[in-house]
Amino acid sequence: MTSQALCALSGIEIQKKVASGDVSAVEVTNAFLERITHQDRKLHAFLYVDAEGALAQAATVDRARKAGETLGPLAGVPVALKDNLCTRGVPTTCASKILAGYVPPYDADAVERLRRAGAIAVGKTNMDEFAMGSSNENSAFGPVKNPWDETRAPGGSSGGSAAATASSMASFALGSDTGGSVRQPGAFCGVTALKPTYGRVSRFGLIAFASSLDQIGPFARSVREAARVLSVIAGHDARDATSTTTAVDDYEAECGKEVRGLRVGVVADALGAGVDAEVVKATRAAVAKLAELGCEIVDVSLPHATHALAAYYLIAPAEASSNLARFDGMRYGLRKTGDDLTATYGTTRAEGFGPEVRRRIMLGTYALSAGYYDAFYVKAQKVRTLIRRDYDAAFKKCDVVLTPTSPTTAFKLGEKTSDPLAMYMADIFTLPPSLAGLPAVSIPGGYSADGLPIGLQLTGRAFDEKTLVRVSDAYERASGWLSRRPSEIV
Amino acid sequence: MSDTKITLEDVRKVARLSRLALDEAALAQMRGELSKILGHVASLNALDVSNVEPTYHAVPMNAPLRADVVQASLPRDEVFASAPKTEAGGFAVPKVMDGEG
């Protein structure tokens, strides 16, 4: 097979061919590495390509096959990892100058699980610094370009993982989602992007942003691939105290099932002012398609969802200001020596962190400081309760909630960089499920007149990723969007 | 939360608490940006949450306990490889206490 043909295969097909000996894992890896060399000159989705490590891992898979061992569910399948996931012996920077040159001495739990399943880690992907951003323009190393239109943002913060998946530089990728950082770039880049229930995937080895919200999730071109990856990375890990012991389902088994009789909740407010007309139209068309497939469409309301943005921009920065205190120039990364210890901390952090990270640390420190704690932080956590109750009520009437993923398609690079608040608005639909800890997936739901992907977001009950997969897969098969790929970058 | 006007002195204090050495221009810019964000956040004032319990964790769970046993730690040479400065098998840091020595 030509290397171009290999890169066009799904991860499911690659695993099958590697397991049967049709093709070697080394051949597959070489094909993807070659593609990265070619495509990433323009897209800048990768911060580090680990050719040597990937080929060594591929050789291990091939040896195991020759020895007659049973191969894992992702054997020989190339994966790209967001650069906030620790990888042993491979640089991990969170796209920040403060961590330039940091080489973790251990793998994140999700990365360990992928390796055990035979996946081949080809490299680390670009992101907004410390996962703070919605466009990837907050990377200290320059932004990622959207594979559908290189003048546009890929979304953020996991923009590199989304772009790498959309342009077939890896079969799939992992990202992290705090307020939409997997789903929104998934929508902008036209791939499936799933944020599991809080606690479903261990956060061990994920460099923390906001610990009560962060979850690792997969990007893939198809729902079935995302489902398989989720089955691999999900599961209890004693090293993360918030990791759940709830049993992991066979998510892939939900693919190919019927959805007749399932109830889909539609939120009228999510199709109102501030949402692009084309996004509204695509969402309505998806509702009609699901009705055609036999789903029952019900109206639901999330009256407190409009307050999610304000609550999130208190809770997430507050947790970030605490988590990022560890970057002080003493044990790893950058150190800028000042006159005394305090000056060394201050200079290291002011020079090491970019503008958005500094802004959020300041905002969070303010919200947690004496005199403001109850008025800001505790109040935001109470609003979170109201949002959870909204979902509890909605899920009495429906099985999944359907909204757009983002109010717009991919915006232009540079369009929103001067106005932080306008940038935060990109997350209005992804924030409510995050605050409620619920699983949510973004799937391709059509294309705008200028050819940009539109994302649909399905939100489910806690630990009911099965139903999300079932509905997403049924829609994917019925809609035919899967066949559309961005044109080759030359 | 009603008064979201943040003064330059507030910003200076928060920068000190945050251990961020910002110059005057950066402090002034930060004041403008934080004021705008806090202005938006003030929309939460419209909600009466006096009888609502806060949600610190979205998914209810109990803090798990583990056996208190010695476990292998990370390899020292790999940990120190990423340190800005090491000395005598430890992290070398600037002087923490005042005085001679």
Short mmCIF file of N, CA and C in Angstrom, two decimals, chain A residues 354-413:
data_model
loop_
_atom_site.label_atom_id
_atom_site.label_comp_id
_atom_site.label_asym_id
_atom_site.label_seq_id
_atom_site.Cartn_x
_atom_site.Cartn_y
_atom_site.Cartn_z
N GLY A 354 2.66 33.40 29.50
CA GLY A 354 2.16 34.35 28.50
C GLY A 354 1.00 35.17 29.06
N PRO A 355 0.50 36.14 28.25
CA PRO A 355 -0.51 37.10 28.74
C PRO A 355 -1.81 36.47 29.26
N GLU A 356 -2.33 35.46 28.54
CA GLU A 356 -3.62 34.88 28.98
C GLU A 356 -3.44 34.11 30.28
N VAL A 357 -2.34 33.40 30.43
CA VAL A 357 -2.10 32.64 31.67
C VAL A 357 -1.92 33.62 32.83
N ARG A 358 -1.17 34.71 32.60
CA ARG A 358 -1.00 35.71 33.67
C ARG A 358 -2.35 36.30 34.07
N ARG A 359 -3.18 36.58 33.05
CA ARG A 359 -4.51 37.16 33.29
C ARG A 359 -5.35 36.22 34.16
N ARG A 360 -5.34 34.95 33.83
CA ARG A 360 -6.19 34.01 34.59
C ARG A 360 -5.65 33.77 36.00
N ILE A 361 -4.34 33.76 36.15
CA ILE A 361 -3.78 33.61 37.49
C ILE A 361 -4.21 34.81 38.34
N MET A 362 -4.15 36.00 37.76
CA MET A 362 -4.54 37.22 38.48
C MET A 362 -6.03 37.18 38.85
N LEU A 363 -6.86 36.83 37.86
CA LEU A 363 -8.30 36.76 38.09
C LEU A 363 -8.63 35.77 39.19
N GLY A 364 -7.99 34.59 39.13
CA GLY A 364 -8.24 33.56 40.13
C GLY A 364 -7.75 33.94 41.51
N THR A 365 -6.59 34.56 41.56
CA THR A 365 -6.05 34.99 42.86
C THR A 365 -6.97 36.04 43.48
N TYR A 366 -7.47 36.93 42.62
CA TYR A 366 -8.41 37.96 43.09
C TYR A 366 -9.68 37.31 43.64
N ALA A 367 -10.24 36.36 42.89
CA ALA A 367 -11.49 35.71 43.31
C ALA A 367 -11.33 34.91 44.60
N LEU A 368 -10.12 34.47 44.88
CA LEU A 368 -9.89 33.68 46.10
C LEU A 368 -9.38 34.53 47.27
N SER A 369 -9.10 35.81 47.00
CA SER A 369 -8.44 36.61 48.04
C SER A 369 -9.43 37.03 49.12
N ALA A 370 -8.87 37.38 50.27
CA ALA A 370 -9.68 37.73 51.45
C ALA A 370 -10.68 38.83 51.10
N GLY A 371 -11.94 38.63 51.48
CA GLY A 371 -12.95 39.64 51.22
C GLY A 371 -13.75 39.37 49.94
N TYR A 372 -13.20 38.55 49.06
CA TYR A 372 -13.90 38.27 47.79
C TYR A 372 -14.28 36.80 47.64
N TYR A 373 -13.73 35.94 48.50
CA TYR A 373 -13.91 34.50 48.38
C TYR A 373 -15.39 34.11 48.31
N ASP A 374 -16.20 34.59 49.26
CA ASP A 374 -17.63 34.24 49.28
C ASP A 374 -18.38 34.88 48.11
N ALA A 375 -18.04 36.16 47.86
CA ALA A 375 -18.77 36.89 46.83
C ALA A 375 -18.50 36.34 45.43
N PHE A 376 -17.31 35.83 45.19
CA PHE A 376 -16.97 35.34 43.85
C PHE A 376 -16.94 33.82 43.79
N TYR A 377 -16.00 33.21 44.51
CA TYR A 377 -15.75 31.79 44.33
C TYR A 377 -16.93 30.93 44.81
N VAL A 378 -17.38 31.17 46.03
CA VAL A 378 -18.48 30.34 46.57
C VAL A 378 -19.76 30.59 45.77
N LYS A 379 -19.98 31.84 45.40
CA LYS A 379 -21.18 32.13 44.61
C LYS A 379 -21.17 31.37 43.28
N ALA A 380 -20.01 31.35 42.64
CA ALA A 380 -19.89 30.63 41.36
C ALA A 380 -20.17 29.14 41.57
N GLN A 381 -19.72 28.58 42.69
CA GLN A 381 -19.95 27.15 42.95
C GLN A 381 -21.43 26.89 43.23
N LYS A 382 -22.14 27.88 43.75
CA LYS A 382 -23.59 27.73 43.96
C LYS A 382 -24.33 27.78 42.62
N VAL A 383 -23.86 28.64 41.73
CA VAL A 383 -24.46 28.70 40.39
C VAL A 383 -24.26 27.35 39.68
N ARG A 384 -23.14 26.74 39.97
CA ARG A 384 -22.87 25.42 39.41
C ARG A 384 -23.94 24.41 39.84
N THR A 385 -24.37 24.51 41.07
CA THR A 385 -25.45 23.65 41.57
C THR A 385 -26.73 23.89 40.76
N LEU A 386 -27.03 25.17 40.47
CA LEU A 386 -28.25 25.47 39.70
C LEU A 386 -28.17 24.86 38.30
N ILE A 387 -26.98 24.90 37.71
CA ILE A 387 -26.82 24.33 36.37
C ILE A 387 -26.98 22.81 36.42
N ARG A 388 -26.43 22.18 37.45
CA ARG A 388 -26.61 20.73 37.62
C ARG A 388 -28.08 20.36 37.73
N ARG A 389 -28.82 21.17 38.51
CA ARG A 389 -30.26 20.90 38.68
C ARG A 389 -31.01 21.05 37.36
N ASP A 390 -30.60 22.02 36.55
CA ASP A 390 -31.23 22.17 35.22
C ASP A 390 -31.10 20.88 34.42
N TYR A 391 -29.89 20.31 34.45
CA TYR A 391 -29.68 19.06 33.70
C TYR A 391 -30.47 17.90 34.32
N ASP A 392 -30.51 17.84 35.66
CA ASP A 392 -31.29 16.78 36.32
C ASP A 392 -32.73 16.82 35.83
N ALA A 393 -33.29 18.04 35.73
CA ALA A 393 -34.67 18.18 35.27
C ALA A 393 -34.79 17.80 33.80
N ALA A 394 -33.83 18.24 32.99
CA ALA A 394 -33.87 17.95 31.55
C ALA A 394 -33.82 16.45 31.29
N PHE A 395 -32.95 15.74 32.05
CA PHE A 395 -32.79 14.30 31.81
C PHE A 395 -33.93 13.46 32.36
N LYS A 396 -34.91 14.09 32.99
CA LYS A 396 -36.15 13.38 33.30
C LYS A 396 -37.00 13.28 32.04
N LYS A 397 -36.76 14.22 31.10
CA LYS A 397 -37.59 14.27 29.88
C LYS A 397 -36.88 13.72 28.64
N CYS A 398 -35.55 13.63 28.71
CA CYS A 398 -34.83 13.19 27.51
C CYS A 398 -33.61 12.37 27.89
N ASP A 399 -32.99 11.72 26.86
CA ASP A 399 -31.81 10.89 27.08
C ASP A 399 -30.51 11.60 26.72
N VAL A 400 -30.59 12.50 25.73
CA VAL A 400 -29.44 13.34 25.38
C VAL A 400 -29.96 14.74 25.09
N VAL A 401 -29.08 15.73 25.28
CA VAL A 401 -29.43 17.11 24.95
C VAL A 401 -28.61 17.52 23.74
N LEU A 402 -29.27 18.09 22.73
CA LEU A 402 -28.58 18.50 21.51
C LEU A 402 -28.51 20.03 21.43
N THR A 403 -27.31 20.55 21.23
CA THR A 403 -27.09 21.98 20.99
C THR A 403 -26.00 22.09 19.92
N PRO A 404 -25.76 23.29 19.40
CA PRO A 404 -24.52 23.44 18.63
C PRO A 404 -23.34 23.29 19.59
N THR A 405 -22.14 23.00 19.06
CA THR A 405 -20.95 22.96 19.91
C THR A 405 -20.44 24.37 20.15
N SER A 406 -20.46 25.18 19.10
CA SER A 406 -19.95 26.55 19.18
C SER A 406 -20.92 27.45 18.41
N PRO A 407 -21.09 28.70 18.83
CA PRO A 407 -22.04 29.58 18.13
C PRO A 407 -21.61 29.96 16.72
N THR A 408 -20.34 29.72 16.37
CA THR A 408 -19.85 30.07 15.03
C THR A 408 -19.03 28.91 14.47
N THR A 409 -18.70 29.03 13.18
CA THR A 409 -17.68 28.15 12.61
C THR A 409 -16.32 28.78 12.94
N ALA A 410 -15.25 28.15 12.48
CA ALA A 410 -13.89 28.62 12.81
C ALA A 410 -13.72 30.08 12.42
N PHE A 411 -13.30 30.90 13.38
CA PHE A 411 -13.08 32.32 13.08
C PHE A 411 -11.64 32.52 12.57
N LYS A 412 -11.40 33.74 12.07
CA LYS A 412 -10.08 34.04 11.50
C LYS A 412 -9.03 34.13 12.61
N LEU A 413 -7.82 33.70 12.32
CA LEU A 413 -6.70 33.91 13.25
C LEU A 413 -6.56 35.42 13.44
#
